[in-house]
Amino acid sequence: MPPRRRFTPTESLESAAAMGWPAREQEQLGDWVLRATDGWTQRANSTLAIGSPDIPLSDAIDFVQRWYSTRSLVPAFSVPVPLFKRLDDELERRGWTANPVSQVMTIALPSLLTAPAPAASGSGPVSPAASDSGRVSPAASDAGQVSPVVGSGGVSTDIESGRVELATEPSEEWLTAVAGRKGPLPESARHVLTGVTNVRFAGWYDRTGTLLATARGCVADPDSRWLGLSLIGVDERLRRRGLAQRLIAALARWAADLGAQDVYLQVEQRNAGAVALYERLGFTVHHAYSSRRLLTD
């Protein structure tokens, strides 16, 4: 067998992102990564097509189809484009349905550390105890798209009185907020969220201890280069107040201590509001990927 070629920058970043969102079950087909997690999220239940499958393309697609069918899951692909346009075109020819295109956006991590504070207020306090021990305060007891987090009545809109906390494990309140956006969480979803050594679950709490914004950050690649951001959500009553930027900044400071140099996130191209936010923070498009599923009646 000829020596494997080095991954392109796109493939390397896709590989790092896959490590940061680890599926409960994974199998390699050459460089391709087949992933299954009881149907929870497209990324954790699709084949990441990078490098080579080491068998003819037609046979590789058939293998993927059988692999998911035996697990009673919809066969699915995540295909970086235009790098693997030939594969995407072949899936199109075979009748695989295209989901909305997603894009991977990146920024140099130091740019987030030096970015101006949100207009609504300063950077906001970060709880050292939460960052160090993984605890959330007693009062506090999906790609990254800006989505609503369900809060309770009497929500404080005073941004200055709130706080950011970083935890090593997601609280039940944090998981409930995510389930409100991504759908019910099977037990295997916890593996996706926590199956990385270096991971933090960020939350912004108002003065009553109500969770009103979430984000997840991880550093999972072997070189500790990339901070991966996901599950960024802000209560609709507090959007455009800088809460997402506060959480991102707190996670960036944490990742910088681990030696991370760059940041990535994944967002659907059609999510104009989220894309605009990330562009304001300085993120630019690195590449896009096509998501396809083989749907049957």
PDB file of C-alpha atoms in Angstrom:
ATOM      1  CA  MET A   1       0.000   0.000   0.000  1.00  0.00           C
ATOM      2  CA  PRO A   2       1.409   3.428  -0.900  1.00  0.00           C
ATOM      3  CA  PRO A   3       2.265   5.760   1.974  1.00  0.00           C
ATOM      4  CA  ARG A   4      -0.619   7.889   3.204  1.00  0.00           C
ATOM      5  CA  ARG A   5      -0.543  11.479   2.071  1.00  0.00           C
ATOM      6  CA  ARG A   6      -0.560  14.257   4.606  1.00  0.00           C
ATOM      7  CA  PHE A   7      -3.909  15.811   5.385  1.00  0.00           C
ATOM      8  CA  THR A   8      -4.706  19.180   3.878  1.00  0.00           C
ATOM      9  CA  PRO A   9      -5.464  22.044   6.323  1.00  0.00           C
ATOM     10  CA  THR A  10      -9.178  21.405   5.765  1.00  0.00           C
ATOM     11  CA  GLU A  11      -8.844  17.703   6.567  1.00  0.00           C
ATOM     12  CA  SER A  12      -6.679  18.424   9.622  1.00  0.00           C
ATOM     13  CA  LEU A  13      -9.250  20.832  11.012  1.00  0.00           C
ATOM     14  CA  GLU A  14     -12.106  18.412  10.316  1.00  0.00           C
ATOM     15  CA  SER A  15     -10.164  15.706  12.142  1.00  0.00           C
ATOM     16  CA  ALA A  16      -9.627  18.001  15.132  1.00  0.00           C
ATOM     17  CA  ALA A  17     -13.328  18.906  15.168  1.00  0.00           C
ATOM     18  CA  ALA A  18     -14.286  15.219  15.128  1.00  0.00           C
ATOM     19  CA  MET A  19     -12.047  14.619  18.138  1.00  0.00           C
ATOM     20  CA  GLY A  20     -13.832  17.438  19.927  1.00  0.00           C
ATOM     21  CA  TRP A  21     -17.284  15.912  19.285  1.00  0.00           C
ATOM     22  CA  PRO A  22     -16.573  12.212  19.902  1.00  0.00           C
ATOM     23  CA  ALA A  23     -19.276   9.795  18.852  1.00  0.00           C
ATOM     24  CA  ARG A  24     -20.208   6.929  21.151  1.00  0.00           C
ATOM     25  CA  GLU A  25     -19.271   4.438  18.430  1.00  0.00           C
ATOM     26  CA  GLN A  26     -16.619   5.034  15.775  1.00  0.00           C
ATOM     27  CA  GLU A  27     -15.068   2.904  13.059  1.00  0.00           C
ATOM     28  CA  GLN A  28     -12.391   3.725  10.529  1.00  0.00           C
ATOM     29  CA  LEU A  29     -12.667   2.989   6.825  1.00  0.00           C
ATOM     30  CA  GLY A  30      -9.232   4.079   5.709  1.00  0.00           C
ATOM     31  CA  ASP A  31      -9.197   7.735   6.757  1.00  0.00           C
ATOM     32  CA  TRP A  32     -12.984   8.016   6.805  1.00  0.00           C
ATOM     33  CA  VAL A  33     -14.566   8.035  10.253  1.00  0.00           C
ATOM     34  CA  LEU A  34     -17.961   6.355  10.668  1.00  0.00           C
ATOM     35  CA  ARG A  35     -19.767   7.729  13.742  1.00  0.00           C
ATOM     36  CA  ALA A  36     -22.936   6.697  15.589  1.00  0.00           C
ATOM     37  CA  THR A  37     -24.555   8.135  18.723  1.00  0.00           C
ATOM     38  CA  ASP A  38     -28.178   6.965  18.788  1.00  0.00           C
ATOM     39  CA  GLY A  39     -29.116   9.604  16.205  1.00  0.00           C
ATOM     40  CA  TRP A  40     -28.199  12.604  18.391  1.00  0.00           C
ATOM     41  CA  THR A  41     -26.774  15.358  16.143  1.00  0.00           C
ATOM     42  CA  GLN A  42     -25.699  15.028  12.540  1.00  0.00           C
ATOM     43  CA  ARG A  43     -22.008  15.322  13.368  1.00  0.00           C
ATOM     44  CA  ALA A  44     -22.076  12.380  15.796  1.00  0.00           C
ATOM     45  CA  ASN A  45     -24.088  10.234  13.382  1.00  0.00           C
ATOM     46  CA  SER A  46     -22.402  10.669  10.029  1.00  0.00           C
ATOM     47  CA  THR A  47     -19.332   9.525   8.181  1.00  0.00           C
ATOM     48  CA  LEU A  48     -16.608  12.145   8.042  1.00  0.00           C
ATOM     49  CA  ALA A  49     -15.073  11.872   4.584  1.00  0.00           C
ATOM     50  CA  ILE A  50     -11.438  12.929   4.740  1.00  0.00           C
ATOM     51  CA  GLY A  51      -8.370  11.382   3.159  1.00  0.00           C
ATOM     52  CA  SER A  52      -9.063   8.069   1.453  1.00  0.00           C
ATOM     53  CA  PRO A  53     -11.369   5.135   2.323  1.00  0.00           C
ATOM     54  CA  ASP A  54      -8.740   2.790   0.823  1.00  0.00           C
ATOM     55  CA  ILE A  55     -11.364   1.056  -1.341  1.00  0.00           C
ATOM     56  CA  PRO A  56     -13.153   2.157  -4.525  1.00  0.00           C
ATOM     57  CA  LEU A  57     -15.539   5.035  -3.925  1.00  0.00           C
ATOM     58  CA  SER A  58     -18.644   3.085  -4.924  1.00  0.00           C
ATOM     59  CA  ASP A  59     -17.760   0.262  -2.533  1.00  0.00           C
ATOM     60  CA  ALA A  60     -17.032   2.750   0.240  1.00  0.00           C
ATOM     61  CA  ILE A  61     -20.447   4.396  -0.102  1.00  0.00           C
ATOM     62  CA  ASP A  62     -22.112   0.970  -0.044  1.00  0.00           C
ATOM     63  CA  PHE A  63     -20.144   0.075   3.115  1.00  0.00           C
ATOM     64  CA  VAL A  64     -21.307   3.258   4.844  1.00  0.00           C
ATOM     65  CA  GLN A  65     -24.909   2.579   3.891  1.00  0.00           C
ATOM     66  CA  ARG A  66     -24.784  -0.941   5.329  1.00  0.00           C
ATOM     67  CA  TRP A  67     -22.974   0.212   8.499  1.00  0.00           C
ATOM     68  CA  TYR A  68     -25.719   2.661   9.463  1.00  0.00           C
ATOM     69  CA  SER A  69     -28.566   0.406   8.351  1.00  0.00           C
ATOM     70  CA  THR A  70     -27.393  -2.391  10.663  1.00  0.00           C
ATOM     71  CA  ARG A  71     -27.610   0.135  13.530  1.00  0.00           C
ATOM     72  CA  SER A  72     -31.095   1.274  12.513  1.00  0.00           C
ATOM     73  CA  LEU A  73     -29.725   4.744  11.753  1.00  0.00           C
ATOM     74  CA  VAL A  74     -30.127   6.880   8.663  1.00  0.00           C
ATOM     75  CA  PRO A  75     -26.940   6.638   6.571  1.00  0.00           C
ATOM     76  CA  ALA A  76     -25.255  10.050   6.558  1.00  0.00           C
ATOM     77  CA  PHE A  77     -22.121  11.823   5.353  1.00  0.00           C
ATOM     78  CA  SER A  78     -20.281  15.005   6.279  1.00  0.00           C
ATOM     79  CA  VAL A  79     -18.314  16.001   3.185  1.00  0.00           C
ATOM     80  CA  PRO A  80     -15.854  18.927   3.114  1.00  0.00           C
ATOM     81  CA  VAL A  81     -16.409  20.878  -0.085  1.00  0.00           C
ATOM     82  CA  PRO A  82     -15.111  21.644  -2.609  1.00  0.00           C
ATOM     83  CA  LEU A  83     -12.275  19.317  -1.526  1.00  0.00           C
ATOM     84  CA  PHE A  84     -14.455  16.212  -1.930  1.00  0.00           C
ATOM     85  CA  LYS A  85     -16.862  17.461  -4.571  1.00  0.00           C
ATOM     86  CA  ARG A  86     -16.560  14.196  -6.491  1.00  0.00           C
ATOM     87  CA  LEU A  87     -17.983  12.300  -3.495  1.00  0.00           C
ATOM     88  CA  ASP A  88     -20.681  14.908  -2.954  1.00  0.00           C
ATOM     89  CA  ASP A  89     -21.681  14.704  -6.610  1.00  0.00           C
ATOM     90  CA  GLU A  90     -21.834  10.907  -6.441  1.00  0.00           C
ATOM     91  CA  LEU A  91     -24.073  11.040  -3.368  1.00  0.00           C
ATOM     92  CA  GLU A  92     -26.297  13.510  -5.191  1.00  0.00           C
ATOM     93  CA  ARG A  93     -26.493  11.138  -8.168  1.00  0.00           C
ATOM     94  CA  ARG A  94     -27.494   8.282  -5.856  1.00  0.00           C
ATOM     95  CA  GLY A  95     -30.311  10.296  -4.321  1.00  0.00           C
ATOM     96  CA  TRP A  96     -28.806  11.235  -0.957  1.00  0.00           C
ATOM     97  CA  THR A  97     -30.684  14.267   0.425  1.00  0.00           C
ATOM     98  CA  ALA A  98     -28.688  17.421   1.101  1.00  0.00           C
ATOM     99  CA  ASN A  99     -29.091  19.154   4.455  1.00  0.00           C
ATOM    100  CA  PRO A 100     -28.336  22.883   4.821  1.00  0.00           C
ATOM    101  CA  VAL A 101     -24.653  23.577   4.136  1.00  0.00           C
ATOM    102  CA  SER A 102     -22.537  24.331   7.193  1.00  0.00           C
ATOM    103  CA  GLN A 103     -19.383  26.362   7.342  1.00  0.00           C
ATOM    104  CA  VAL A 104     -16.393  26.126   9.630  1.00  0.00           C
ATOM    105  CA  MET A 105     -15.265  29.528  10.882  1.00  0.00           C
ATOM    106  CA  THR A 106     -11.923  30.199  12.534  1.00  0.00           C
ATOM    107  CA  ILE A 107      -9.950  32.909  14.268  1.00  0.00           C
ATOM    108  CA  ALA A 108      -6.534  33.194  15.894  1.00  0.00           C
ATOM    109  CA  LEU A 109      -7.129  32.747  19.620  1.00  0.00           C
ATOM    110  CA  PRO A 110      -5.144  35.849  20.706  1.00  0.00           C
ATOM    111  CA  SER A 111      -7.589  37.975  18.695  1.00  0.00           C
ATOM    112  CA  LEU A 112     -10.359  36.949  21.072  1.00  0.00           C
ATOM    113  CA  LEU A 113      -8.239  37.821  24.082  1.00  0.00           C
ATOM    114  CA  THR A 114      -7.592  41.342  22.813  1.00  0.00           C
ATOM    115  CA  ALA A 115     -11.039  42.019  21.332  1.00  0.00           C
ATOM    116  CA  PRO A 116     -12.934  45.045  22.722  1.00  0.00           C
ATOM    117  CA  ALA A 117     -15.394  44.283  25.502  1.00  0.00           C
ATOM    118  CA  PRO A 118     -19.088  44.121  24.573  1.00  0.00           C
ATOM    119  CA  ALA A 119     -20.795  47.480  24.431  1.00  0.00           C
ATOM    120  CA  ALA A 120     -23.276  46.404  27.093  1.00  0.00           C
ATOM    121  CA  SER A 121     -20.585  46.117  29.760  1.00  0.00           C
ATOM    122  CA  GLY A 122     -17.147  44.780  30.599  1.00  0.00           C
ATOM    123  CA  SER A 123     -15.955  41.222  30.362  1.00  0.00           C
ATOM    124  CA  GLY A 124     -17.904  40.131  33.421  1.00  0.00           C
ATOM    125  CA  PRO A 125     -16.677  38.070  36.355  1.00  0.00           C
ATOM    126  CA  VAL A 126     -15.585  34.479  35.894  1.00  0.00           C
ATOM    127  CA  SER A 127     -15.839  32.183  38.884  1.00  0.00           C
ATOM    128  CA  PRO A 128     -12.343  30.776  39.642  1.00  0.00           C
ATOM    129  CA  ALA A 129     -13.870  28.022  41.747  1.00  0.00           C
ATOM    130  CA  ALA A 130     -15.940  26.776  38.849  1.00  0.00           C
ATOM    131  CA  SER A 131     -12.998  26.868  36.498  1.00  0.00           C
ATOM    132  CA  ASP A 132     -10.691  25.016  38.877  1.00  0.00           C
ATOM    133  CA  SER A 133     -12.950  22.455  40.503  1.00  0.00           C
ATOM    134  CA  GLY A 134     -15.725  21.928  37.989  1.00  0.00           C
ATOM    135  CA  ARG A 135     -18.378  23.050  40.488  1.00  0.00           C
ATOM    136  CA  VAL A 136     -21.195  25.376  39.689  1.00  0.00           C
ATOM    137  CA  SER A 137     -22.502  27.601  42.433  1.00  0.00           C
ATOM    138  CA  PRO A 138     -25.450  26.319  44.495  1.00  0.00           C
ATOM    139  CA  ALA A 139     -27.611  29.062  43.029  1.00  0.00           C
ATOM    140  CA  ALA A 140     -27.024  27.660  39.551  1.00  0.00           C
ATOM    141  CA  SER A 141     -28.106  24.124  40.540  1.00  0.00           C
ATOM    142  CA  ASP A 142     -25.834  21.716  18.515  1.00  0.00           C
ATOM    143  CA  ALA A 143     -22.713  23.879  14.390  1.00  0.00           C
ATOM    144  CA  GLY A 144     -22.068  26.712  17.327  1.00  0.00           C
ATOM    145  CA  GLN A 145     -25.337  28.374  16.642  1.00  0.00           C
ATOM    146  CA  VAL A 146     -26.722  31.224  18.743  1.00  0.00           C
ATOM    147  CA  SER A 147     -30.004  29.815  20.027  1.00  0.00           C
ATOM    148  CA  PRO A 148     -32.426  30.646  22.848  1.00  0.00           C
ATOM    149  CA  VAL A 149     -31.901  29.250  26.333  1.00  0.00           C
ATOM    150  CA  VAL A 150     -35.124  28.904  28.268  1.00  0.00           C
ATOM    151  CA  GLY A 151     -35.028  30.968  31.444  1.00  0.00           C
ATOM    152  CA  SER A 152     -37.489  31.331  34.306  1.00  0.00           C
ATOM    153  CA  GLY A 153     -39.744  34.187  35.338  1.00  0.00           C
ATOM    154  CA  GLY A 154     -38.258  37.293  36.882  1.00  0.00           C
ATOM    155  CA  VAL A 155     -35.111  37.203  34.774  1.00  0.00           C
ATOM    156  CA  SER A 156     -32.687  39.986  35.605  1.00  0.00           C
ATOM    157  CA  THR A 157     -31.635  42.001  32.563  1.00  0.00           C
ATOM    158  CA  ASP A 158     -28.830  43.712  34.487  1.00  0.00           C
ATOM    159  CA  ILE A 159     -25.791  42.319  32.684  1.00  0.00           C
ATOM    160  CA  GLU A 160     -23.348  43.822  35.174  1.00  0.00           C
ATOM    161  CA  SER A 161     -24.801  41.794  38.041  1.00  0.00           C
ATOM    162  CA  GLY A 162     -24.409  38.455  36.235  1.00  0.00           C
ATOM    163  CA  ARG A 163     -21.462  36.093  36.230  1.00  0.00           C
ATOM    164  CA  VAL A 164     -19.740  33.573  33.957  1.00  0.00           C
ATOM    165  CA  GLU A 165     -18.863  30.148  35.311  1.00  0.00           C
ATOM    166  CA  LEU A 166     -16.805  27.370  33.752  1.00  0.00           C
ATOM    167  CA  ALA A 167     -17.431  23.800  34.867  1.00  0.00           C
ATOM    168  CA  THR A 168     -15.719  20.515  34.061  1.00  0.00           C
ATOM    169  CA  GLU A 169     -19.087  18.718  33.972  1.00  0.00           C
ATOM    170  CA  PRO A 170     -22.429  19.972  32.645  1.00  0.00           C
ATOM    171  CA  SER A 171     -25.063  20.637  35.287  1.00  0.00           C
ATOM    172  CA  GLU A 172     -28.581  19.286  34.841  1.00  0.00           C
ATOM    173  CA  GLU A 173     -29.728  22.855  34.191  1.00  0.00           C
ATOM    174  CA  TRP A 174     -27.081  23.223  31.475  1.00  0.00           C
ATOM    175  CA  LEU A 175     -28.143  19.932  29.871  1.00  0.00           C
ATOM    176  CA  THR A 176     -31.793  20.960  29.993  1.00  0.00           C
ATOM    177  CA  ALA A 177     -30.967  24.181  28.170  1.00  0.00           C
ATOM    178  CA  VAL A 178     -29.122  22.244  25.461  1.00  0.00           C
ATOM    179  CA  ALA A 179     -31.955  19.724  25.140  1.00  0.00           C
ATOM    180  CA  GLY A 180     -34.299  22.622  24.490  1.00  0.00           C
ATOM    181  CA  ARG A 181     -32.327  23.420  21.335  1.00  0.00           C
ATOM    182  CA  LYS A 182     -30.911  20.074  20.182  1.00  0.00           C
ATOM    183  CA  GLY A 183     -33.769  17.804  21.203  1.00  0.00           C
ATOM    184  CA  PRO A 184     -33.950  15.206  24.002  1.00  0.00           C
ATOM    185  CA  LEU A 185     -30.535  13.949  25.024  1.00  0.00           C
ATOM    186  CA  PRO A 186     -30.037  10.173  24.969  1.00  0.00           C
ATOM    187  CA  GLU A 187     -27.604   8.797  27.525  1.00  0.00           C
ATOM    188  CA  SER A 188     -25.001   8.509  24.768  1.00  0.00           C
ATOM    189  CA  ALA A 189     -25.145  12.287  24.233  1.00  0.00           C
ATOM    190  CA  ARG A 190     -23.293  12.748  27.503  1.00  0.00           C
ATOM    191  CA  HIS A 191     -20.393  10.843  25.939  1.00  0.00           C
ATOM    192  CA  VAL A 192     -20.248  13.342  23.084  1.00  0.00           C
ATOM    193  CA  LEU A 193     -20.284  16.275  25.487  1.00  0.00           C
ATOM    194  CA  THR A 194     -17.901  14.955  28.136  1.00  0.00           C
ATOM    195  CA  GLY A 195     -15.772  12.426  26.249  1.00  0.00           C
ATOM    196  CA  VAL A 196     -12.872  14.863  25.897  1.00  0.00           C
ATOM    197  CA  THR A 197     -10.176  15.326  28.519  1.00  0.00           C
ATOM    198  CA  ASN A 198      -9.939  19.097  28.161  1.00  0.00           C
ATOM    199  CA  VAL A 199     -13.481  20.452  28.099  1.00  0.00           C
ATOM    200  CA  ARG A 200     -15.358  23.244  29.862  1.00  0.00           C
ATOM    201  CA  PHE A 201     -19.059  24.031  30.066  1.00  0.00           C
ATOM    202  CA  ALA A 202     -19.623  27.771  30.251  1.00  0.00           C
ATOM    203  CA  GLY A 203     -22.724  29.400  31.626  1.00  0.00           C
ATOM    204  CA  TRP A 204     -23.857  32.949  32.289  1.00  0.00           C
ATOM    205  CA  TYR A 205     -26.073  33.327  35.347  1.00  0.00           C
ATOM    206  CA  ASP A 206     -28.090  36.359  36.338  1.00  0.00           C
ATOM    207  CA  ARG A 207     -28.098  37.664  39.917  1.00  0.00           C
ATOM    208  CA  THR A 208     -30.847  35.195  40.872  1.00  0.00           C
ATOM    209  CA  GLY A 209     -28.738  32.241  39.707  1.00  0.00           C
ATOM    210  CA  THR A 210     -30.761  31.571  36.564  1.00  0.00           C
ATOM    211  CA  LEU A 211     -28.814  30.122  33.646  1.00  0.00           C
ATOM    212  CA  LEU A 212     -29.387  32.357  30.613  1.00  0.00           C
ATOM    213  CA  ALA A 213     -26.511  31.554  28.244  1.00  0.00           C
ATOM    214  CA  THR A 214     -24.420  28.462  27.500  1.00  0.00           C
ATOM    215  CA  ALA A 215     -21.350  27.445  25.534  1.00  0.00           C
ATOM    216  CA  ARG A 216     -19.058  24.449  25.373  1.00  0.00           C
ATOM    217  CA  GLY A 217     -15.346  24.633  24.683  1.00  0.00           C
ATOM    218  CA  CYS A 218     -12.807  21.857  24.212  1.00  0.00           C
ATOM    219  CA  VAL A 219      -9.195  21.327  23.206  1.00  0.00           C
ATOM    220  CA  ALA A 220      -9.070  17.822  21.784  1.00  0.00           C
ATOM    221  CA  ASP A 221      -6.475  17.592  19.002  1.00  0.00           C
ATOM    222  CA  PRO A 222      -3.104  15.963  19.814  1.00  0.00           C
ATOM    223  CA  ASP A 223      -1.207  19.240  19.351  1.00  0.00           C
ATOM    224  CA  SER A 224      -3.622  21.208  21.574  1.00  0.00           C
ATOM    225  CA  ARG A 225      -3.811  23.811  18.826  1.00  0.00           C
ATOM    226  CA  TRP A 226      -7.565  24.204  18.447  1.00  0.00           C
ATOM    227  CA  LEU A 227     -10.242  25.458  20.817  1.00  0.00           C
ATOM    228  CA  GLY A 228     -13.546  24.113  19.544  1.00  0.00           C
ATOM    229  CA  LEU A 229     -16.688  26.084  20.398  1.00  0.00           C
ATOM    230  CA  SER A 230     -20.190  24.647  20.301  1.00  0.00           C
ATOM    231  CA  LEU A 231     -23.654  24.887  21.853  1.00  0.00           C
ATOM    232  CA  ILE A 232     -23.541  28.662  22.131  1.00  0.00           C
ATOM    233  CA  GLY A 233     -27.003  29.742  23.217  1.00  0.00           C
ATOM    234  CA  VAL A 234     -28.444  32.947  24.682  1.00  0.00           C
ATOM    235  CA  ASP A 235     -31.889  33.552  26.137  1.00  0.00           C
ATOM    236  CA  GLU A 236     -33.869  35.520  23.558  1.00  0.00           C
ATOM    237  CA  ARG A 237     -34.584  38.257  26.117  1.00  0.00           C
ATOM    238  CA  LEU A 238     -30.862  38.980  26.484  1.00  0.00           C
ATOM    239  CA  ARG A 239     -29.602  38.705  22.937  1.00  0.00           C
ATOM    240  CA  ARG A 240     -27.360  41.417  21.509  1.00  0.00           C
ATOM    241  CA  ARG A 241     -26.095  42.207  25.003  1.00  0.00           C
ATOM    242  CA  GLY A 242     -22.661  40.601  24.605  1.00  0.00           C
ATOM    243  CA  LEU A 243     -23.324  37.408  26.567  1.00  0.00           C
ATOM    244  CA  ALA A 244     -22.104  35.088  23.815  1.00  0.00           C
ATOM    245  CA  GLN A 245     -18.902  37.133  23.566  1.00  0.00           C
ATOM    246  CA  ARG A 246     -18.397  36.883  27.338  1.00  0.00           C
ATOM    247  CA  LEU A 247     -18.640  33.098  27.272  1.00  0.00           C
ATOM    248  CA  ILE A 248     -16.363  32.833  24.240  1.00  0.00           C
ATOM    249  CA  ALA A 249     -13.782  35.100  25.885  1.00  0.00           C
ATOM    250  CA  ALA A 250     -13.826  33.052  29.102  1.00  0.00           C
ATOM    251  CA  LEU A 251     -13.312  29.822  27.162  1.00  0.00           C
ATOM    252  CA  ALA A 252     -10.542  31.446  25.109  1.00  0.00           C
ATOM    253  CA  ARG A 253      -8.668  32.428  28.290  1.00  0.00           C
ATOM    254  CA  TRP A 254      -9.009  28.886  29.597  1.00  0.00           C
ATOM    255  CA  ALA A 255      -7.788  27.360  26.310  1.00  0.00           C
ATOM    256  CA  ALA A 256      -4.869  29.806  26.087  1.00  0.00           C
ATOM    257  CA  ASP A 257      -3.532  28.346  29.328  1.00  0.00           C
ATOM    258  CA  LEU A 258      -3.494  24.948  27.584  1.00  0.00           C
ATOM    259  CA  GLY A 259      -1.461  26.363  24.701  1.00  0.00           C
ATOM    260  CA  ALA A 260      -4.276  26.601  22.153  1.00  0.00           C
ATOM    261  CA  GLN A 261      -3.515  28.951  19.265  1.00  0.00           C
ATOM    262  CA  ASP A 262      -6.652  28.967  17.108  1.00  0.00           C
ATOM    263  CA  VAL A 263     -10.420  28.668  17.488  1.00  0.00           C
ATOM    264  CA  TYR A 264     -13.047  27.011  15.305  1.00  0.00           C
ATOM    265  CA  LEU A 265     -16.804  26.680  15.331  1.00  0.00           C
ATOM    266  CA  GLN A 266     -19.381  25.223  12.953  1.00  0.00           C
ATOM    267  CA  VAL A 267     -22.554  27.014  11.899  1.00  0.00           C
ATOM    268  CA  GLU A 268     -25.160  26.622   9.190  1.00  0.00           C
ATOM    269  CA  GLN A 269     -24.689  29.154   6.396  1.00  0.00           C
ATOM    270  CA  ARG A 270     -28.380  30.036   6.539  1.00  0.00           C
ATOM    271  CA  ASN A 271     -28.156  31.115  10.199  1.00  0.00           C
ATOM    272  CA  ALA A 272     -27.526  34.752   9.283  1.00  0.00           C
ATOM    273  CA  GLY A 273     -27.739  36.046  12.844  1.00  0.00           C
ATOM    274  CA  ALA A 274     -25.113  33.672  14.191  1.00  0.00           C
ATOM    275  CA  VAL A 275     -22.825  34.166  11.200  1.00  0.00           C
ATOM    276  CA  ALA A 276     -23.051  37.947  11.626  1.00  0.00           C
ATOM    277  CA  LEU A 277     -22.154  37.679  15.320  1.00  0.00           C
ATOM    278  CA  TYR A 278     -19.098  35.559  14.635  1.00  0.00           C
ATOM    279  CA  GLU A 279     -17.993  37.855  11.833  1.00  0.00           C
ATOM    280  CA  ARG A 280     -18.211  40.811  14.225  1.00  0.00           C
ATOM    281  CA  LEU A 281     -15.913  38.920  16.582  1.00  0.00           C
ATOM    282  CA  GLY A 282     -13.422  38.437  13.743  1.00  0.00           C
ATOM    283  CA  PHE A 283     -14.161  34.862  12.655  1.00  0.00           C
ATOM    284  CA  THR A 284     -13.743  34.100   8.951  1.00  0.00           C
ATOM    285  CA  VAL A 285     -14.867  31.140   6.860  1.00  0.00           C
ATOM    286  CA  HIS A 286     -12.241  28.403   6.669  1.00  0.00           C
ATOM    287  CA  HIS A 287     -14.279  25.969   4.562  1.00  0.00           C
ATOM    288  CA  ALA A 288     -17.752  24.511   4.174  1.00  0.00           C
ATOM    289  CA  TYR A 289     -19.095  20.992   4.373  1.00  0.00           C
ATOM    290  CA  SER A 290     -22.064  19.265   2.847  1.00  0.00           C
ATOM    291  CA  SER A 291     -24.277  17.049   5.018  1.00  0.00           C
ATOM    292  CA  ARG A 292     -26.174  14.324   3.237  1.00  0.00           C
ATOM    293  CA  ARG A 293     -28.575  11.613   4.368  1.00  0.00           C
ATOM    294  CA  LEU A 294     -30.056   8.630   2.551  1.00  0.00           C
ATOM    295  CA  LEU A 295     -33.757   8.933   3.328  1.00  0.00           C
ATOM    296  CA  THR A 296     -36.212   6.180   2.464  1.00  0.00           C
ATOM    297  CA  ASP A 297     -40.009   6.069   2.630  1.00  0.00           C
TER     298      ASP A 297
END
